[in-house]
Amino acid sequence: MAPSGIRLKILLGLLLVNLLRVVLSSPPSASKVVLRDNGYEGVVVALDEALPAAACQEVLSGLEEVVRVASTVVFDASRGRAHFRQVKVLVPPSWTTAACPALDHLQGATQETWDTADLRVTLGRHPRHGIRPWTLHTRDCGHTGDYVSLGHELLLQNTSHVPDNGRLLAQAWLQYRYGVFEEEGVAGNPVHPPHHRAPDGTWKPTTCANLPLPPTSSCDPANLTCSFNLTPENDPGLTSSFMAFPGRPSVRDLCDEGTHDRWAPTRHNLICGGKSVWEVMRASPDFQNNRNVEAGLREGHVTFTYVRPRTPRIVLLVEDTNVMNVQKRWDFMRKAVRKLVTYDIPEGHSVGLVVFDSVAATKHPLTTLSEANREKVGSSLPRNPSQEGEHKRCVLCGLREALTLLGQDGPGGHVVLVAGGSGALDDSEAAAAERQLAAAQVTLHTIVYPLTEKYPRPNGGLTNLATRTGGHSYIVPDEGIGEDSKLSMYYNLLDALYHALGGVAGHGALPVKVHATEHPGGRVPVSEGSFLVDAALGADTVFTIFYYDVTHVGNLIHLVSPQGQVIDTANMQTEDANMNMITVRLVEAQVVPGLWRYKVANRADSHQALYVQVTSRPRPRPHVPKISVRGWTSHGAAIVNASDISSPLALYAEVTAGVRGVEGANVTATITRLGYAANGTQHPPRHLHLLDNGLTAPDMRRDDGVYSRVVPGLAAGTYSILVEVNGEIEGTKFARHVRVGLVDVVGSSPARDVLPPARVVDLRASLLPDTVNQVGFIWTAPGGDLDYGVASRYVVKVAHNQRELTEGGGVLLEDWPAPLAAPAVQQHTVSWQEYERVSYLSLYAVDEDGNTATLSNIVSVYVPAPPTTTAVPSPSAVPAMPANTSAVMEGSGGPVLSSLGSRQLAVVFGCLGGFVVVVALVVCYCTAAHRRHRKAAAAKKVHEAQDAYSVTVTVASKATDFPDGKEALKDGLKKEYISPVESWSASQLLGGHMGAKRASVSARSDNTSDHSASTKKSYGGSSGPAEYYGDASQYQYRHPGYPDHYPAPSDGYPTPTEGFPPPVEGYPAEAYAVPLEARSYISSQPSDSFLSVSCDLPPSSSGPPAYAAYPAYDASLRSAKVPPPIPPKPKVLYTPEPYGYDNASLDPHSSTPSVASEKRVRNVTMV
């Protein structure tokens, strides 16, 4: 795989110079099937070119039998409105009449190709579907699909399997033709499970049927792997739906309004909004305006016509007015045509050459190419263009001459028209040209060379004409400097002719272009690059350098293999001055798969460049799948109305290896607006990552190899689109790029944002294992504008009726997580409070401008009742809705409690109960000690107050004898202990002071902030960050007391409920704990929720005495400063005299200080 820098250089080289623009019609619109008089006509079946001729007779015989059975089944399912009438079969070129008698009347194909076929018969088996028919459907409900595919082995089975195979083909055809989908669950799929809960709580098969069906009895329906098996006992009387049971002979009908279950979680219901298959089919153009109505018709006969691809016939139609007589335009034209005919067009193709101005002239008749005549045919253009003015050109004259040339050998063929100027064509000319092309069954491809407008505007000229005939259109912008033209014009014209030829001969007939980039001149003397050759390639590998002048290429041209071997190409180079190129052709044995590097001496001028291109063909390796990439847009006509947000532009790219889609590839689309910006510079490219996620906006199925994305916000103009693919298959990396097409954007986008978020289609719900009522939800986050950016919020609703949700009803769930950036996966867990009853939940996103998304898929929630503890509500009772306050799980994280088992939860709650018992014992002990201390204090005389130390500890409880706290204060002041006077050091004094502060902490101060991250809110067992404190039973879902939102830190916190302490002063509003030194230890005022008990404790014998903190609720006892510690007196030999306790000295309102207080002051100052 090339490094990102190299890939970027490739894109810049191909796009920043306004390479080309390509129009590819949307593949679903390529079908030319019509339903006329109840019969399908124009059905094309293409057989894989690799099918052996020896299997010809068996394959064709089996195909006819299966198609006839399918026709009968479709006739019955459509109630007599449709059946197959005319089928064309495109057989491989190697099949002959001698090997296959059925080809006696073999005809030549006109416009039938593998890419445009309705049904493809492949050589290999699909890894998911095997040989069974399946439909690739990349568009929404009611739109035609891309194609139906089946393995050829299905056609080789004996006749006993033909009825079943025909029924399978009929089901795939209905999906393809009418845009309907499966009506049965898929094992292992949580969005479309095999079984789902019925409203009464029982299990029900996920399907559509005309009678009730029981669930599978051989396995647990709750298990996603339990597939639904229709037993013979359930078969009698079962007639629908054919989209669910195509293998049952008795099932012939489609579900209609009377039998359809619009609430079953089927894929059809999800995509078609609950409409029945019959409703969707009736809205098809096949049956609108009373066309093909049921009239009791009998099924008609199916006719088969076999055609074989004809050798492609091409007429190059080139304008030669004076618009080409400027700078190097005509010179580049002659060189490009010569290279195309001499080197690119495969052997055996027929080529003719016509020029036109005001009249048309044939320069070379239609000739089958060979080595002998290639150079002559390629050199047929005149050396100089005519002098006729551009305004005199006659496009119709040129087309008539080209069609006459092709008509000499029958209908069909291709015209490649190269015209200059703007490519405009008036309506009358376009209509006349379209009629002529349709009558001749000829496909038109157009190249506007050069585009002379610097500010091109969308127009309905040659581009749309080519699209309507099934062809492609390209644009090469004019890039001239003085009298010269840039080399980029020449290379872009070569590239346009190369892709036009791919539309004619099929891209399988051309070598794969694995590398193409521009190396500007005047920058570095040696240009370097790299290219990737995968294991499927390696034959006829050609390294080519295109130059403006041969002197621009130095002598150095080195190639380095993936093993590091340097290849000097001096003796391998071939120079062709007629086409301004140097080629190096590698021997097949030299081409090793892997990343190659090269060095080229670049002597180009600063206004010119060198172009390096590498092509390679597939090797004949039967076990190595061929890698192919195709791209298209959602707008077949390549016109997008920017003001119509209901039909945005979508890009698609299908990446396949053989018959299977490549998963996990990195697919990037680069969109470049042609022309110049107002400041004279080129428009910068826009890069878009395409997704294969199956979220239906627009990708319809996950991991099917089709990558897609909606492209919003394009201004009016013309855009060119390139898709680059980097992937890996069977351990081998590969790289491809394909031109998706031209897009003309008209109109203007609305002034304000009107794009809603994308719809959530993968919402899932499940009861978490080892939990009682923890329900986990998971979904993919939508964007703010479709699947881009971030939405603003989710609206989540729950109800007991699905219809109520679809009609905008239901009860709103709050506190869901904010949306993440698309397409992240989000998870959320809810403690569900309702048991034994089915509830339904859905959500949608809202962006910041109020645009709302479509309602998501609806999920059911059913929580069985716990074994013994939870009462089951009666069905008539008002349900207890889920406590929607659960934790958000991002990524692989989950709620703490929800991850614990039953035993672990028992241990946790046992520890909490033990802690409560210990606290109660401590409270009782402190109460008893308090009483003993009061009795001891009454029997003693206090001698010296400075030698008495008391400590007050406040313990919270519900009961208190002193509501105002003053009686407790009085008791505390009467209790003191006398201890000997000792000598204390400064560190002991400081330690004692801080210890006293720590000892005076209230019981509610548990070293954890009330709003810390460790505090969790719990509703029914789930935990989350603390933003609101309350009891789950108080705030059930939609309870009047439930808060509308959780307040931000700046809003303040609501009043705590019982059992939770109020915030401690000094704690910040944010959920972070503050350092211990910064906390306030002032006791809280006692209330009914707290028990306040004072306990006086004796001072420690190993530390200084401590002071009791002043209660916070008594302002009279609280001073601005904390009192300093009282140092003890030095030890003396005599016994101190008793000291008289003066109560007045401790009264803060007293104006006269006591002797004791003076002593304290003197003692402090002495320290």
Short mmCIF file of C-alpha atoms in Angstrom, two decimals, residues 723-979:
data_model
loop_
_atom_site.label_atom_id
_atom_site.label_comp_id
_atom_site.label_asym_id
_atom_site.label_seq_id
_atom_site.Cartn_x
_atom_site.Cartn_y
_atom_site.Cartn_z
CA VAL A 723 -12.63 7.39 -5.50
CA GLU A 724 -9.45 5.85 -4.11
CA VAL A 725 -9.55 2.38 -2.55
CA ASN A 726 -6.89 0.81 -0.34
CA GLY A 727 -7.67 -2.62 1.02
CA GLU A 728 -6.47 -6.09 1.76
CA ILE A 729 -7.68 -9.46 0.54
CA GLU A 730 -6.26 -12.79 1.66
CA GLY A 731 -3.22 -11.07 3.17
CA THR A 732 -2.43 -9.09 0.01
CA LYS A 733 -2.77 -5.32 -0.07
CA PHE A 734 -4.14 -3.58 -3.13
CA ALA A 735 -4.90 -0.06 -4.35
CA ARG A 736 -7.33 1.11 -7.03
CA HIS A 737 -8.88 4.36 -8.12
CA VAL A 738 -12.01 4.97 -10.19
CA ARG A 739 -13.77 8.03 -11.56
CA VAL A 740 -17.27 8.18 -10.08
CA GLY A 741 -18.57 10.94 -12.28
CA LEU A 742 -19.63 14.46 -12.88
CA VAL A 743 -22.15 16.21 -10.70
CA ASP A 744 -23.93 19.40 -11.74
CA VAL A 745 -25.25 21.21 -8.68
CA VAL A 746 -28.00 23.74 -9.35
CA GLY A 747 -29.93 26.00 -7.02
CA SER A 748 -28.67 27.20 -3.68
CA SER A 749 -28.58 25.74 -0.24
CA PRO A 750 -30.93 27.22 2.40
CA ALA A 751 -29.49 30.15 4.34
CA ARG A 752 -29.95 28.39 7.68
CA ASP A 753 -29.14 24.88 8.77
CA VAL A 754 -32.00 22.63 7.74
CA LEU A 755 -30.16 19.30 7.66
CA PRO A 756 -31.42 17.03 10.45
CA PRO A 757 -29.32 14.42 12.25
CA ALA A 758 -29.24 10.95 10.77
CA ARG A 759 -31.72 8.34 11.89
CA VAL A 760 -30.64 5.76 14.47
CA VAL A 761 -31.47 2.34 13.00
CA ASP A 762 -29.41 0.03 15.21
CA LEU A 763 -30.81 0.72 18.69
CA ARG A 764 -30.61 -2.43 20.82
CA ALA A 765 -31.73 -3.26 24.35
CA SER A 766 -30.82 -6.16 26.60
CA LEU A 767 -31.02 -7.11 30.27
CA LEU A 768 -27.46 -7.11 31.57
CA PRO A 769 -26.28 -10.50 32.84
CA ASP A 770 -26.13 -11.14 36.59
CA THR A 771 -28.39 -8.15 37.29
CA VAL A 772 -31.99 -7.88 38.35
CA ASN A 773 -33.20 -4.84 36.43
CA GLN A 774 -30.22 -3.26 34.70
CA VAL A 775 -31.14 -2.74 31.02
CA GLY A 776 -28.35 -1.80 28.64
CA PHE A 777 -28.92 0.20 25.45
CA ILE A 778 -26.45 0.55 22.60
CA TRP A 779 -26.60 2.46 19.33
CA THR A 780 -24.48 4.32 16.79
CA ALA A 781 -24.37 8.07 17.36
CA PRO A 782 -25.79 10.14 14.48
CA GLY A 783 -24.26 13.44 13.46
CA GLY A 784 -25.66 16.92 13.73
CA ASP A 785 -26.04 17.22 9.94
CA LEU A 786 -26.94 13.75 8.67
CA ASP A 787 -23.96 11.62 9.74
CA TYR A 788 -21.51 14.51 10.09
CA GLY A 789 -20.53 16.24 13.33
CA VAL A 790 -22.30 15.97 16.68
CA ALA A 791 -25.98 16.29 17.54
CA SER A 792 -27.11 18.45 20.44
CA ARG A 793 -29.25 16.02 22.45
CA TYR A 794 -31.40 12.93 22.38
CA VAL A 795 -35.15 12.74 22.85
CA VAL A 796 -35.99 9.35 24.35
CA LYS A 797 -39.52 8.11 24.86
CA VAL A 798 -41.06 4.99 26.34
CA ALA A 799 -44.59 3.62 26.09
CA HIS A 800 -46.56 0.42 26.31
CA ASN A 801 -47.79 0.83 22.76
CA GLN A 802 -45.60 1.08 19.66
CA ARG A 803 -48.14 3.09 17.74
CA GLU A 804 -48.09 5.71 20.46
CA LEU A 805 -44.37 6.22 19.88
CA THR A 806 -44.75 6.56 16.11
CA GLU A 807 -47.48 9.14 16.62
CA GLY A 808 -45.32 11.31 18.86
CA GLY A 809 -46.64 10.07 22.18
CA GLY A 810 -44.95 8.26 25.02
CA VAL A 811 -43.34 9.38 28.23
CA LEU A 812 -40.12 11.33 28.03
CA LEU A 813 -36.96 9.88 29.57
CA GLU A 814 -34.50 12.40 30.95
CA ASP A 815 -30.79 12.26 31.75
CA TRP A 816 -29.59 10.28 28.75
CA PRO A 817 -26.00 10.95 27.72
CA ALA A 818 -25.13 13.71 25.30
CA PRO A 819 -24.54 12.54 21.72
CA LEU A 820 -21.04 11.65 20.66
CA ALA A 821 -19.50 12.46 17.31
CA ALA A 822 -20.75 10.25 14.47
CA PRO A 823 -20.27 7.36 13.97
CA ALA A 824 -19.19 6.50 17.53
CA VAL A 825 -20.94 3.70 19.42
CA GLN A 826 -22.81 4.83 22.55
CA GLN A 827 -24.04 2.81 25.52
CA HIS A 828 -26.38 3.62 28.35
CA THR A 829 -27.72 1.64 31.31
CA VAL A 830 -31.09 2.16 33.01
CA SER A 831 -32.45 0.68 36.23
CA TRP A 832 -35.82 -0.55 35.01
CA GLN A 833 -38.48 -0.30 37.72
CA GLU A 834 -41.27 -2.17 35.97
CA TYR A 835 -41.38 -5.95 35.94
CA GLU A 836 -43.25 -8.58 33.95
CA ARG A 837 -44.57 -6.13 31.37
CA VAL A 838 -43.35 -5.20 27.88
CA SER A 839 -42.39 -1.60 27.29
CA TYR A 840 -41.23 -0.01 24.04
CA LEU A 841 -38.51 2.60 23.70
CA SER A 842 -37.22 4.73 20.83
CA LEU A 843 -35.19 7.88 20.41
CA TYR A 844 -34.18 10.54 17.93
CA ALA A 845 -31.49 13.21 17.87
CA VAL A 846 -31.91 16.97 17.73
CA ASP A 847 -29.24 19.38 16.50
CA GLU A 848 -28.45 22.79 17.91
CA ASP A 849 -30.79 24.49 15.42
CA GLY A 850 -33.74 22.35 16.42
CA ASN A 851 -33.73 20.03 13.39
CA THR A 852 -35.00 16.61 14.44
CA ALA A 853 -34.13 13.23 13.03
CA THR A 854 -36.55 10.49 12.08
CA LEU A 855 -37.67 8.22 14.92
CA SER A 856 -35.28 5.33 15.47
CA ASN A 857 -36.16 1.68 15.36
CA ILE A 858 -38.31 0.69 18.31
CA VAL A 859 -36.92 -1.77 20.86
CA SER A 860 -38.86 -3.75 23.44
CA VAL A 861 -37.87 -3.98 27.12
CA TYR A 862 -39.02 -6.83 29.33
CA VAL A 863 -37.65 -7.39 32.85
CA PRO A 864 -38.77 -10.54 34.66
CA ALA A 865 -39.63 -10.18 38.31
CA PRO A 866 -36.92 -11.06 40.86
CA PRO A 867 -37.42 -14.44 42.55
CA THR A 868 -38.84 -13.24 45.88
CA THR A 869 -38.28 -9.57 46.67
CA THR A 870 -40.09 -7.54 44.04
CA ALA A 871 -43.86 -7.45 43.76
CA VAL A 872 -45.31 -7.80 40.29
CA PRO A 873 -47.67 -4.94 39.34
CA SER A 874 -51.03 -5.91 37.94
CA PRO A 875 -51.59 -5.14 34.27
CA SER A 876 -54.27 -2.63 35.16
CA ALA A 877 -52.05 -0.72 37.55
CA VAL A 878 -50.15 2.36 36.51
CA PRO A 879 -46.65 1.11 35.63
CA ALA A 880 -43.61 2.14 37.59
CA MET A 881 -41.46 3.52 34.86
CA PRO A 882 -37.68 3.12 34.83
CA ALA A 883 -35.63 5.34 37.04
CA ASN A 884 -33.83 7.09 34.22
CA THR A 885 -30.80 8.13 36.19
CA SER A 886 -28.37 5.49 35.18
CA ALA A 887 -24.73 5.68 34.39
CA VAL A 888 -23.52 6.25 30.88
CA MET A 889 -21.25 3.62 29.42
CA GLU A 890 -18.86 4.93 26.83
CA GLY A 891 -16.80 2.40 24.93
CA SER A 892 -16.39 -0.75 27.00
CA GLY A 893 -16.99 0.80 30.39
CA GLY A 894 -20.01 -0.02 32.54
CA PRO A 895 -21.71 0.93 35.81
CA VAL A 896 -19.94 -0.21 38.93
CA LEU A 897 -22.84 -1.93 40.71
CA SER A 898 -24.22 -3.42 37.51
CA SER A 899 -20.95 -5.25 37.03
CA LEU A 900 -21.20 -6.97 40.49
CA GLY A 901 -22.73 -10.37 41.07
CA SER A 902 -25.31 -11.25 43.68
CA ARG A 903 -22.72 -12.51 46.16
CA GLN A 904 -20.58 -9.43 45.69
CA LEU A 905 -23.61 -7.19 46.31
CA ALA A 906 -24.40 -9.16 49.50
CA VAL A 907 -20.85 -8.60 50.77
CA VAL A 908 -21.08 -4.86 50.04
CA PHE A 909 -24.39 -4.38 51.82
CA GLY A 910 -23.24 -6.60 54.73
CA CYS A 911 -20.23 -4.37 55.25
CA LEU A 912 -22.46 -1.30 55.25
CA GLY A 913 -24.72 -2.87 57.88
CA GLY A 914 -21.75 -3.76 60.06
CA PHE A 915 -20.49 -0.20 59.83
CA VAL A 916 -23.86 1.12 61.04
CA VAL A 917 -23.75 -1.23 64.06
CA VAL A 918 -20.24 -0.05 65.00
CA VAL A 919 -21.32 3.59 64.82
CA ALA A 920 -24.29 2.86 67.10
CA LEU A 921 -22.05 1.19 69.67
CA VAL A 922 -19.68 4.16 69.67
CA VAL A 923 -22.58 6.55 70.22
CA CYS A 924 -23.84 4.49 73.20
CA TYR A 925 -20.37 4.35 74.72
CA CYS A 926 -19.91 8.12 74.42
CA THR A 927 -23.32 8.72 76.01
CA ALA A 928 -22.49 6.54 79.03
CA ALA A 929 -19.07 8.14 79.42
CA HIS A 930 -20.69 11.56 79.32
CA ARG A 931 -22.93 10.71 82.25
CA ARG A 932 -20.04 9.29 84.33
CA HIS A 933 -17.95 12.38 83.71
CA ARG A 934 -20.76 14.67 84.89
CA LYS A 935 -21.06 12.76 88.19
CA ALA A 936 -17.27 12.87 88.75
CA ALA A 937 -17.12 16.59 88.00
CA ALA A 938 -19.84 17.38 90.55
CA ALA A 939 -17.82 15.75 93.38
CA LYS A 940 -14.65 17.78 92.74
CA LYS A 941 -13.52 21.31 93.12
CA VAL A 942 -11.80 22.84 90.15
CA HIS A 943 -8.55 24.46 91.29
CA GLU A 944 -6.93 26.01 88.22
CA ALA A 945 -8.77 26.46 84.94
CA GLN A 946 -5.59 26.62 82.88
CA ASP A 947 -4.67 23.10 83.94
CA ALA A 948 -8.04 21.63 82.97
CA TYR A 949 -8.53 20.35 79.47
CA SER A 950 -11.76 19.38 77.80
CA VAL A 951 -12.64 18.06 74.39
CA THR A 952 -16.09 18.15 72.87
CA VAL A 953 -17.04 15.64 70.14
CA THR A 954 -20.31 16.08 68.24
CA VAL A 955 -22.00 12.98 66.80
CA ALA A 956 -24.86 13.24 64.32
CA SER A 957 -28.09 11.49 65.10
CA LYS A 958 -31.78 11.87 64.47
CA ALA A 959 -32.69 12.54 68.17
CA THR A 960 -31.42 15.47 70.25
CA ASP A 961 -32.26 16.82 73.68
CA PHE A 962 -31.00 20.29 72.85
CA PRO A 963 -32.43 21.62 69.64
CA ASP A 964 -30.71 24.95 70.06
CA GLY A 965 -27.49 23.48 71.38
CA LYS A 966 -27.14 25.81 74.34
CA GLU A 967 -27.83 23.23 77.05
CA ALA A 968 -25.15 21.04 75.58
CA LEU A 969 -22.78 23.96 75.80
CA LYS A 970 -23.56 24.53 79.43
CA ASP A 971 -22.94 20.90 80.30
CA GLY A 972 -19.70 20.94 78.44
CA LEU A 973 -18.43 23.95 80.33
CA LYS A 974 -19.10 22.26 83.68
CA LYS A 975 -16.96 19.24 82.92
CA GLU A 976 -13.20 19.53 83.24
CA TYR A 977 -10.32 17.32 84.22
CA ILE A 978 -7.36 18.33 86.36
CA SER A 979 -4.01 17.03 85.25
#
